[in-house]
PDB file of C-alpha atoms in Angstrom:
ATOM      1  CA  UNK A   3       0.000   0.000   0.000  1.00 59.00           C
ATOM      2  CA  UNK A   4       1.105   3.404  -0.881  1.00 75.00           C
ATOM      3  CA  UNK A   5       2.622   5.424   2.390  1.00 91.00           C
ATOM      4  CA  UNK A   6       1.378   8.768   1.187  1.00 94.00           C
ATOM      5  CA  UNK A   7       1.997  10.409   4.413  1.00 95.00           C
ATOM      6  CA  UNK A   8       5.651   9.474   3.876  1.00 96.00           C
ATOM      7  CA  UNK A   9       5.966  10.525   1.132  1.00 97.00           C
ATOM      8  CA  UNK A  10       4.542  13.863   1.853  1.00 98.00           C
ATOM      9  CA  UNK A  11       6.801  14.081   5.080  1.00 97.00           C
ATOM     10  CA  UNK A  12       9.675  12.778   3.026  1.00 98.00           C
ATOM     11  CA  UNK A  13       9.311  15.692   0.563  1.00 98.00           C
ATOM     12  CA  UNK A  14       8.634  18.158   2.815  1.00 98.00           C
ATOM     13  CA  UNK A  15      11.861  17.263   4.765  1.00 98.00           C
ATOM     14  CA  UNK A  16      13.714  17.886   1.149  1.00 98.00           C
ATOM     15  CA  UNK A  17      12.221  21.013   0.211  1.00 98.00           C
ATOM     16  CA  UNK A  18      13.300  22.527   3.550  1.00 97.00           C
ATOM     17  CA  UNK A  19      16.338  21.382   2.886  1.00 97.00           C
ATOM     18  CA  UNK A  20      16.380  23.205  -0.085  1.00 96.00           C
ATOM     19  CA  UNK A  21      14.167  26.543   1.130  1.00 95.00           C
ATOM     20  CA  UNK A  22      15.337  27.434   4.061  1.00 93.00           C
ATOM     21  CA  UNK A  23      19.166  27.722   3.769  1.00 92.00           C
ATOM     22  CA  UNK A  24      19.574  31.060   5.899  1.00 91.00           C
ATOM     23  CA  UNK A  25      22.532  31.772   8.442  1.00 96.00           C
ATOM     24  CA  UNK A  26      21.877  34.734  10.011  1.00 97.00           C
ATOM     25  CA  UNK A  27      19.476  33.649  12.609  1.00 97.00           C
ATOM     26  CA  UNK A  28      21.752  31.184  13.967  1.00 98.00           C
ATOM     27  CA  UNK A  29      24.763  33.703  14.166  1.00 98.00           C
ATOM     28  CA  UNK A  30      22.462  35.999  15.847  1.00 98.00           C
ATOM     29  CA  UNK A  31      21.418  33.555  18.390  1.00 98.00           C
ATOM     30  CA  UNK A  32      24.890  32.205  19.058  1.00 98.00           C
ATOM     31  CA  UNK A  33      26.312  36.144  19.658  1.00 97.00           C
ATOM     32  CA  UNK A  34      23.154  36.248  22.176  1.00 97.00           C
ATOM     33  CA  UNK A  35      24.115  32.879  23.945  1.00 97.00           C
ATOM     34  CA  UNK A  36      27.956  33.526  24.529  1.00 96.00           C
ATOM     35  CA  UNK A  37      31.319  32.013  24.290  1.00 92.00           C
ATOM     36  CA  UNK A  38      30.844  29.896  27.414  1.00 97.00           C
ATOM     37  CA  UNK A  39      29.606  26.323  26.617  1.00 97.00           C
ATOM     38  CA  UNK A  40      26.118  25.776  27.583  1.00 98.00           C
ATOM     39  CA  UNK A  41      23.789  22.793  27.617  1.00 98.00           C
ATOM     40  CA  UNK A  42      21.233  23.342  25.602  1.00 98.00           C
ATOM     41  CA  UNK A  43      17.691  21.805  24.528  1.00 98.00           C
ATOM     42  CA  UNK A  44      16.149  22.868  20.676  1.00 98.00           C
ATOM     43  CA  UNK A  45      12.794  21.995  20.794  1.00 98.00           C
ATOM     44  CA  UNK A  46      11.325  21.354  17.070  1.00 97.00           C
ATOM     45  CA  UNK A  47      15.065  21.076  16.092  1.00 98.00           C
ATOM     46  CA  UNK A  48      13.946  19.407  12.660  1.00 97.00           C
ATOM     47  CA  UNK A  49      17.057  18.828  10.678  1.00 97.00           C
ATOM     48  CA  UNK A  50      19.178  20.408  12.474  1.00 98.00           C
ATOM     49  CA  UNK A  51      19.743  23.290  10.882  1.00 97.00           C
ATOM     50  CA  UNK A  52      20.221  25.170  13.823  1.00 98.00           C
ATOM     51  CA  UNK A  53      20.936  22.859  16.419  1.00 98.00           C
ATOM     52  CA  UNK A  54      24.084  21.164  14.960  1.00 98.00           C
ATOM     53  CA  UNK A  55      25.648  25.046  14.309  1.00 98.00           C
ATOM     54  CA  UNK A  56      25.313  25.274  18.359  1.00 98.00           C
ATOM     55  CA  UNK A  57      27.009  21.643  18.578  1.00 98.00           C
ATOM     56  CA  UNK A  58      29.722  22.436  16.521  1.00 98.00           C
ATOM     57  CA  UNK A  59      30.561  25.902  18.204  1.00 97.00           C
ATOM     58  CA  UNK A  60      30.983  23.784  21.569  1.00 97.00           C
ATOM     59  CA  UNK A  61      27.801  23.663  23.146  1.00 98.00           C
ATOM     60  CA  UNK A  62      26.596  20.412  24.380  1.00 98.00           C
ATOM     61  CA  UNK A  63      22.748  20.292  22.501  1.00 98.00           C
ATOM     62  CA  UNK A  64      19.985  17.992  22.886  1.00 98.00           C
ATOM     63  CA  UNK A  65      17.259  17.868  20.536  1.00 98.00           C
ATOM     64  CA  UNK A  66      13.232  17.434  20.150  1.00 98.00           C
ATOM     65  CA  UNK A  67      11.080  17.036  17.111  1.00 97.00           C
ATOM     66  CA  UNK A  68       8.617  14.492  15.747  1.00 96.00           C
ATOM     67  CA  UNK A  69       8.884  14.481  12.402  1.00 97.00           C
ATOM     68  CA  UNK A  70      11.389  11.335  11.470  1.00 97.00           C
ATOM     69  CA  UNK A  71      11.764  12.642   8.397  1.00 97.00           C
ATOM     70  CA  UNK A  72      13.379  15.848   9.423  1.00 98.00           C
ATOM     71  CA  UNK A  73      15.829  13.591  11.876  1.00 98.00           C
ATOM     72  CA  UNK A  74      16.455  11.956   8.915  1.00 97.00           C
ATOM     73  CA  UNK A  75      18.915  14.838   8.126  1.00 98.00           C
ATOM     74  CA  UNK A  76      20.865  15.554  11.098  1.00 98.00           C
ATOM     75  CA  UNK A  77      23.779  12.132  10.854  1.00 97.00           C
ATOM     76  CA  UNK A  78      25.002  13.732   7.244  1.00 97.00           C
ATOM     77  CA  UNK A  79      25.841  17.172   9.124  1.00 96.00           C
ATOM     78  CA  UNK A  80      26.646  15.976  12.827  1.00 97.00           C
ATOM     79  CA  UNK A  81      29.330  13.441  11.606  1.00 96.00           C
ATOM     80  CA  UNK A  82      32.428  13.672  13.737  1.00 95.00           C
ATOM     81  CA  UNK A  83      30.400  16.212  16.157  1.00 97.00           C
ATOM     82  CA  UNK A  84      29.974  13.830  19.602  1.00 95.00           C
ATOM     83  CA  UNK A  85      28.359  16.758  21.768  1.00 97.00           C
ATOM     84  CA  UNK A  86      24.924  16.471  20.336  1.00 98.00           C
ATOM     85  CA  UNK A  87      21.853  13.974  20.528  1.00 98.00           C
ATOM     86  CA  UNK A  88      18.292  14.334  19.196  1.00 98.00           C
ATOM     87  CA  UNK A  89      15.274  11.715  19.557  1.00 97.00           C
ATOM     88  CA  UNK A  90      11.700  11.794  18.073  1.00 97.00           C
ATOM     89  CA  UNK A  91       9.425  13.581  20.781  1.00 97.00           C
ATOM     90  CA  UNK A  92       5.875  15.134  21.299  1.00 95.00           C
ATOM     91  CA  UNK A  93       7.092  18.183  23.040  1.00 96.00           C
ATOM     92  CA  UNK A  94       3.333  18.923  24.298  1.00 95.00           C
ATOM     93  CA  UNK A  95       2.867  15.624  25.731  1.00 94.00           C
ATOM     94  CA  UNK A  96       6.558  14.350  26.631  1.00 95.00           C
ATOM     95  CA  UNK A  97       9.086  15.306  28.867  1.00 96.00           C
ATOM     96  CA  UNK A  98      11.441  17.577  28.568  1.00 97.00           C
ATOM     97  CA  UNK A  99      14.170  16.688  30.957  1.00 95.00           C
ATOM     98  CA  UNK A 100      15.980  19.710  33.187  1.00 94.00           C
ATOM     99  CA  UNK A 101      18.750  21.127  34.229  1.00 94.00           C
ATOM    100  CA  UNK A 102      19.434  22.757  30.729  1.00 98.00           C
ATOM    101  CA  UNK A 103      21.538  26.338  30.661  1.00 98.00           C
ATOM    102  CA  UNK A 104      19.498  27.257  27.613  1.00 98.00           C
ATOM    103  CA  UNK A 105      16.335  26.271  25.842  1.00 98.00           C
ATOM    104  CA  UNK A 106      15.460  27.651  22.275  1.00 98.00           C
ATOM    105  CA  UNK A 107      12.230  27.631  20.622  1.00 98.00           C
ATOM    106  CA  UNK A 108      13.204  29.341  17.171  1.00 96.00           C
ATOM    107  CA  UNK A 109      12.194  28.911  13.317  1.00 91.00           C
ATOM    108  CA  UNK A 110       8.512  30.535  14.496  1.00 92.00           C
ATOM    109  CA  UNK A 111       7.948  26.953  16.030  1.00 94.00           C
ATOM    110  CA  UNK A 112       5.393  29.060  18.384  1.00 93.00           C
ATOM    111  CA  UNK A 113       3.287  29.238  15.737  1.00 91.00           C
ATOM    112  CA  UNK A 114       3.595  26.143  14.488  1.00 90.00           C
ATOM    113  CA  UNK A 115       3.007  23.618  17.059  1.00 90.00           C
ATOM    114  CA  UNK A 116       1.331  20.467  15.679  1.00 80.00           C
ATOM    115  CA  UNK A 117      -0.940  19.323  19.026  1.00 82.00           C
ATOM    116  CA  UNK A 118      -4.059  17.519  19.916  1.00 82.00           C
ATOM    117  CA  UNK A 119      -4.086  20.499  22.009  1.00 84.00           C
ATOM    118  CA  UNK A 120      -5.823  24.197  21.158  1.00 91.00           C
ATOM    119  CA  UNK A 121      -3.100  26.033  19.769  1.00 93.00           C
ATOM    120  CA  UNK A 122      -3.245  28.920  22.442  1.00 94.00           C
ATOM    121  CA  UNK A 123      -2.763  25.858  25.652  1.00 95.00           C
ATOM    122  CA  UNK A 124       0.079  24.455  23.453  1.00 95.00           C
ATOM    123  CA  UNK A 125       1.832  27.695  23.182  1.00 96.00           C
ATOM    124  CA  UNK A 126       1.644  28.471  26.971  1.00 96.00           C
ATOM    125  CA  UNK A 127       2.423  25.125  27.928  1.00 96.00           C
ATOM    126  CA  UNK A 128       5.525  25.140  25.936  1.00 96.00           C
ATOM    127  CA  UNK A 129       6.828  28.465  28.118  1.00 97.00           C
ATOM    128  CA  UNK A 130       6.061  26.838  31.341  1.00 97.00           C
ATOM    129  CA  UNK A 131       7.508  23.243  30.519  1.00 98.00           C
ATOM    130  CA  UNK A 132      10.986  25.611  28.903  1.00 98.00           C
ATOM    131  CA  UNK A 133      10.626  27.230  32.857  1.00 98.00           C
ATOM    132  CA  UNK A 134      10.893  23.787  34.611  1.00 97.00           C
ATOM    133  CA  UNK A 135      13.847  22.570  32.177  1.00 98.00           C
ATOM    134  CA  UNK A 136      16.135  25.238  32.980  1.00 98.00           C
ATOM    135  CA  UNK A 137      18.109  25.879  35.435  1.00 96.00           C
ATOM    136  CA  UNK A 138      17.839  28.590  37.697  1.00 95.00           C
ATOM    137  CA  UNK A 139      18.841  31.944  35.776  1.00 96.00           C
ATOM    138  CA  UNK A 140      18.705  29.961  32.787  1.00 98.00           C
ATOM    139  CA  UNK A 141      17.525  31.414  29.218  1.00 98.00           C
ATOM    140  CA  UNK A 142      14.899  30.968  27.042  1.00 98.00           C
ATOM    141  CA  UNK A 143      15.511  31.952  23.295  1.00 98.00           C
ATOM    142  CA  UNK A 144      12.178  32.863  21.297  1.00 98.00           C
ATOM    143  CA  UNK A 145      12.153  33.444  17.729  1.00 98.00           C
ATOM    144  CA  UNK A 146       9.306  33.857  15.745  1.00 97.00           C
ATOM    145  CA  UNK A 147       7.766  36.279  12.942  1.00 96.00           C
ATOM    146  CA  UNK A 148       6.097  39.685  14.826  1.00 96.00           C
ATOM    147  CA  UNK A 149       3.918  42.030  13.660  1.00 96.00           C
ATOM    148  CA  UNK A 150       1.286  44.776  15.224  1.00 95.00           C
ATOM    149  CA  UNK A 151      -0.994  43.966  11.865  1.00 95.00           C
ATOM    150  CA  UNK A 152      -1.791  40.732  11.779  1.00 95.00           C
ATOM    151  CA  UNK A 153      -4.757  41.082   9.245  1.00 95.00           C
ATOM    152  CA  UNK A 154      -2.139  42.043   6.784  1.00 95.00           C
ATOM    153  CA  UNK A 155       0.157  39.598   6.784  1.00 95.00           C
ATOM    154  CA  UNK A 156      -2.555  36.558   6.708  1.00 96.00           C
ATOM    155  CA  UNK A 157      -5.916  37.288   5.739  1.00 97.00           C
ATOM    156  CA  UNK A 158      -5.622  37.127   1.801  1.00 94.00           C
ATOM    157  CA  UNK A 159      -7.987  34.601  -0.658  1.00 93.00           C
ATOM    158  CA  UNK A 160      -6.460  32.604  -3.343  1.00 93.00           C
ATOM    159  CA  UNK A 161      -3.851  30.363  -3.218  1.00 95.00           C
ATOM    160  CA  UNK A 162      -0.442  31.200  -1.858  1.00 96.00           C
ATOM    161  CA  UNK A 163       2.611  28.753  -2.996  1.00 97.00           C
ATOM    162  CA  UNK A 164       4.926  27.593  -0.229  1.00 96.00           C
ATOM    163  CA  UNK A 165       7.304  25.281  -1.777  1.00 97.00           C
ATOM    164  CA  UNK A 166       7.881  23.839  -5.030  1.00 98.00           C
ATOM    165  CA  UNK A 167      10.380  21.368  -6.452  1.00 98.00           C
ATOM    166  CA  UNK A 168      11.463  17.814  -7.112  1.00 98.00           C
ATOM    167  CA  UNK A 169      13.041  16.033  -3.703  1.00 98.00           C
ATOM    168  CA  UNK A 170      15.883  13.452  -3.598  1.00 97.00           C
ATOM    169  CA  UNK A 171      13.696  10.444  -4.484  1.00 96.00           C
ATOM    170  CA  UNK A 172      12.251  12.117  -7.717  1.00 98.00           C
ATOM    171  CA  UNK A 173       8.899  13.079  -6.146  1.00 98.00           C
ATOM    172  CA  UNK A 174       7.743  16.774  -7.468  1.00 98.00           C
ATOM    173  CA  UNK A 175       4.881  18.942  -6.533  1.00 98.00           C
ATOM    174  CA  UNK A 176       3.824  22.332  -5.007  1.00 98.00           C
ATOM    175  CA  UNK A 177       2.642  22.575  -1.542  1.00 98.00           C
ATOM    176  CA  UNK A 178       0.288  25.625  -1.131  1.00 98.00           C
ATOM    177  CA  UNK A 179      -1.861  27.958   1.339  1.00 97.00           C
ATOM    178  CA  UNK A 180      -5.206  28.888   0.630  1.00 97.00           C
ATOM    179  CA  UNK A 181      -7.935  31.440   1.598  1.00 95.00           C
ATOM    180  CA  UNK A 182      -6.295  32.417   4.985  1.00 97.00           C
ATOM    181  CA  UNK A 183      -8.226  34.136   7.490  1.00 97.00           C
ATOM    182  CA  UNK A 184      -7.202  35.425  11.242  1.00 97.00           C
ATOM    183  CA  UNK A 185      -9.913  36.469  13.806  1.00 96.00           C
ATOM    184  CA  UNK A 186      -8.790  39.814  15.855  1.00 95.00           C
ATOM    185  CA  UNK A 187     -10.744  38.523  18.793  1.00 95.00           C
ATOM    186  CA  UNK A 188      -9.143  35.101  19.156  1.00 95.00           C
ATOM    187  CA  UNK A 189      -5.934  35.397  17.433  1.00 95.00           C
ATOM    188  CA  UNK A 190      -6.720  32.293  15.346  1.00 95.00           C
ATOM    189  CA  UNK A 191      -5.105  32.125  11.724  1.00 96.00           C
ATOM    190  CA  UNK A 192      -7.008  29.234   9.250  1.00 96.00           C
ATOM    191  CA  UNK A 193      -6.340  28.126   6.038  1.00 97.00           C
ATOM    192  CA  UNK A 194      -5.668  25.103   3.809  1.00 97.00           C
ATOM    193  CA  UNK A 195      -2.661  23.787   3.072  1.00 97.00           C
ATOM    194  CA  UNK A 196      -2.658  21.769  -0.171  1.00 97.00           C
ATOM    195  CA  UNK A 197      -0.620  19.311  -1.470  1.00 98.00           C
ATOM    196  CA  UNK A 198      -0.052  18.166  -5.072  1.00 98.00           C
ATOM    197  CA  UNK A 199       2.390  15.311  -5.506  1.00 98.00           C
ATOM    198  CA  UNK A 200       3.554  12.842  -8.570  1.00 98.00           C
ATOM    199  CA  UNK A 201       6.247  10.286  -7.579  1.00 97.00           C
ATOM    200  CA  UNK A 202       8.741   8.870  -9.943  1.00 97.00           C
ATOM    201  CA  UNK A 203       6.350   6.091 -10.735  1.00 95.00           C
ATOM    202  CA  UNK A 204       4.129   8.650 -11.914  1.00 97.00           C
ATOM    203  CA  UNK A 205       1.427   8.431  -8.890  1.00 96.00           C
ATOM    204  CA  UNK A 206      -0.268  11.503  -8.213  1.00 97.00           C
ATOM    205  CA  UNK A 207      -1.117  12.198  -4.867  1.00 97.00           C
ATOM    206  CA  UNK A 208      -3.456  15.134  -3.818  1.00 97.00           C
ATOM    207  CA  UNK A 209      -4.130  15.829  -0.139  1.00 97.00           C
ATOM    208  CA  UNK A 210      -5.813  18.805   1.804  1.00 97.00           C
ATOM    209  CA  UNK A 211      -5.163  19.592   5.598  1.00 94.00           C
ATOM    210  CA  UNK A 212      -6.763  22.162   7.614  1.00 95.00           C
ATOM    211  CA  UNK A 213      -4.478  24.577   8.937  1.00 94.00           C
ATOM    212  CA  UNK A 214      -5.080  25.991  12.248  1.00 95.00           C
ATOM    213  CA  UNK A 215      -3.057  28.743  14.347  1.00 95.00           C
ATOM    214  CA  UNK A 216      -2.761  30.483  16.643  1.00 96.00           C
ATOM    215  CA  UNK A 217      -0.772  34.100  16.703  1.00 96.00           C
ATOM    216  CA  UNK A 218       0.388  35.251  19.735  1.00 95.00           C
ATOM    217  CA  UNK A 219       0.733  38.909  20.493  1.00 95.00           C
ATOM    218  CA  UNK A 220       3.829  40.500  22.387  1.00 96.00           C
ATOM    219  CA  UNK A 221       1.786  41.587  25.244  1.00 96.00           C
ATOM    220  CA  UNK A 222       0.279  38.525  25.819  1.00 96.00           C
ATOM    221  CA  UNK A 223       4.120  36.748  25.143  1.00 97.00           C
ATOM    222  CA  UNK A 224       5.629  39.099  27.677  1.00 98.00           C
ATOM    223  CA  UNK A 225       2.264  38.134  30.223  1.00 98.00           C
ATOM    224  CA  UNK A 226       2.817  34.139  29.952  1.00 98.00           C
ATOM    225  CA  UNK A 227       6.847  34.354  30.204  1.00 98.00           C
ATOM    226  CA  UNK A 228       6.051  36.583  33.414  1.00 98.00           C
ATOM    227  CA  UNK A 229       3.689  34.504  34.915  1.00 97.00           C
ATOM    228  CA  UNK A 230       5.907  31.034  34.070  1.00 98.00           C
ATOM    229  CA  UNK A 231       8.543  32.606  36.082  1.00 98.00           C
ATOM    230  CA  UNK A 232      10.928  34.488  33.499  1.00 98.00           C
ATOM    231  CA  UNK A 233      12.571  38.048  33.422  1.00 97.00           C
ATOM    232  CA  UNK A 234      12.991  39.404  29.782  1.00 98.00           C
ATOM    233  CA  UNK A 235      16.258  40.427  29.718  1.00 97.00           C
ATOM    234  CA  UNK A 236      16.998  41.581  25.775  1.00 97.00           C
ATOM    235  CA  UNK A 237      14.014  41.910  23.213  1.00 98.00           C
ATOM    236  CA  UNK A 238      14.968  42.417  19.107  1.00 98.00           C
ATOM    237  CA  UNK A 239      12.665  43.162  16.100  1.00 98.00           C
ATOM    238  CA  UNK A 240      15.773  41.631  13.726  1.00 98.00           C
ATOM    239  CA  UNK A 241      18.704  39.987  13.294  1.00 98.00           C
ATOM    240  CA  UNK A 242      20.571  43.949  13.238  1.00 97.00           C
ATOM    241  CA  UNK A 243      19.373  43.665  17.117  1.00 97.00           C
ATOM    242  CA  UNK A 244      17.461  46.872  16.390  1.00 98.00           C
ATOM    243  CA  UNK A 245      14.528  46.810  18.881  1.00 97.00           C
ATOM    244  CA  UNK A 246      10.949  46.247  17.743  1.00 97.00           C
ATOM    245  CA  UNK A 247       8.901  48.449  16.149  1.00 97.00           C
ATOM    246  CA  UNK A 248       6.515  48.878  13.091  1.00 95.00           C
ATOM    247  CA  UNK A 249       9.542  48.531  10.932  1.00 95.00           C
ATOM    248  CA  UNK A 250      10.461  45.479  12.115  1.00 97.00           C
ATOM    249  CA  UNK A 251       9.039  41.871  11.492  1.00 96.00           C
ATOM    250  CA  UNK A 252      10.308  39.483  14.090  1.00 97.00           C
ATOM    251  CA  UNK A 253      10.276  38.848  17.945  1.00 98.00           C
ATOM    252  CA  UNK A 254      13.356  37.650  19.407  1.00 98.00           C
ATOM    253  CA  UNK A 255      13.434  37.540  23.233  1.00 98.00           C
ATOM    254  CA  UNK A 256      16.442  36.034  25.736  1.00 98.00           C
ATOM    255  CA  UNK A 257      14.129  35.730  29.015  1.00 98.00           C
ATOM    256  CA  UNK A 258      15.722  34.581  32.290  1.00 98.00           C
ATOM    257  CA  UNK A 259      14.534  32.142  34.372  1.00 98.00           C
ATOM    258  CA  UNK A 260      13.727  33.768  37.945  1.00 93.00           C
ATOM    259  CA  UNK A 261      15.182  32.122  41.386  1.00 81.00           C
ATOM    260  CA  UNK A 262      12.275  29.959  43.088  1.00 67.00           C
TER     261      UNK A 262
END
């Protein structure tokens, strides 16, 4: 029987591979963690892209993220690096582990949590489980795309291509958004995301999933880090560590975990 949900995942895994090939986020985060070697969880870490940079400058990383596919890519870059591990893991429902100098939720994994949870718990769980993984005085990276206008940056009808390529196994096809709407009063963003596949073998393979987010404003960020027990200690609209403003398009807070 065809596994089209592999081979969805598997493509997907490629054409991030292939997308998102940026640096400048992971220098930025490494100036804002330090010199010092740290022991640090990535939750979501995905392929790696940013957690086996952090390995390789001398941190000692561990790594979440359920998608097998995207492990799939982290042995080709870690080889020869010993100070990092990753395993497949629920982050809502699993445990974390503690005693961690560092946790980083990056790549706008806020908004992107995949949960049997509502999006909103899953978000504020994921700050309070961070809080109970660090050590005390220990700091949580966030990273995720900001804006005071929501509306305009996802409420548009049509269709709205995301990727689009061939992957390593010969599979090509466009994975798309559609129709996306966001609600002022609750913050949730829906859509459709839409895949169109055709395998080597020439099957086609057409799927539809709901999309369903939920975007969190700074003032309600900066209430649930207070209330989990964190001090924000450096806030940045970009990667020029200019702070944020109208002009900028990105939240990226270091918040320290309080004394008990």
């Amino acid at each position: 029987m065809l596994n089209e949900e592999k081979i969805i995942a598997d493509w997907s895994a490629d054409m991030y591979e292939i997308d998102e090939t940026e640096t400048i986020d992971v220098e930025f985060l490494l100036k804002c963690l330090g010199a010092t070697p740290k022991h640090i969880l990535e939750i979501a870490c995905g392929s790696g892209r940013i957690l086996v940079p952090l390995a390789k400058a001398g941190h000692s990383v561990v790594g979440l993220d359920m998608d097998e596919s995207m492990l799939c890519k982290i042995p080709a870059k870690a080889e020869g690096v010993n100070n990092i591990t990753w395993k497949i893991a629920d982050v809502i429902a699993e445990d974390w582990g503690n005693d961690y100098d560092a946790v980083v939720i990056a790549g706008n994994f806020l908004m992107n949590i995949i949960s049997e949870e509502s999006p909103e718990y899953a978000q504020r769980l994921l700050i309070e489980k961070a809080k109970s993984a660090l050590k005390p005085g220990g700091m949580l990276y966030i990273d995720y795309n900001q804006t005071y206008h929501p509306k305009q940056w996802f409420v548009y009808s049509g269709e709205r291509i995301i990727w689009q390529g061939t992957d390593s196994q010969g599979t090509k096809g466009t994975m798309s958004l559609s129709d996306s709407t966001y609600d002022m009063e609750t913050g949730m963003i829906r859509a459709t995301r839409r895949y169109q596949l055709e395998t080597a073998t020439g099957v086609k393979i057409h799927k539809e999933v709901p999309s369903v987010k939920h975007y969190v404003l700074l003032e309600q960020l900066h209430t649930w880090l207070e209330d989990a027990g964190f001090r924000i200690e450096k806030e940045y609209g970009d990667y020029d560590g200019n702070p944020i403003s109208e002009a900028t398009g990105r939240a990226i807070i270091c918040a320290v975990s309080k004394e008990e």
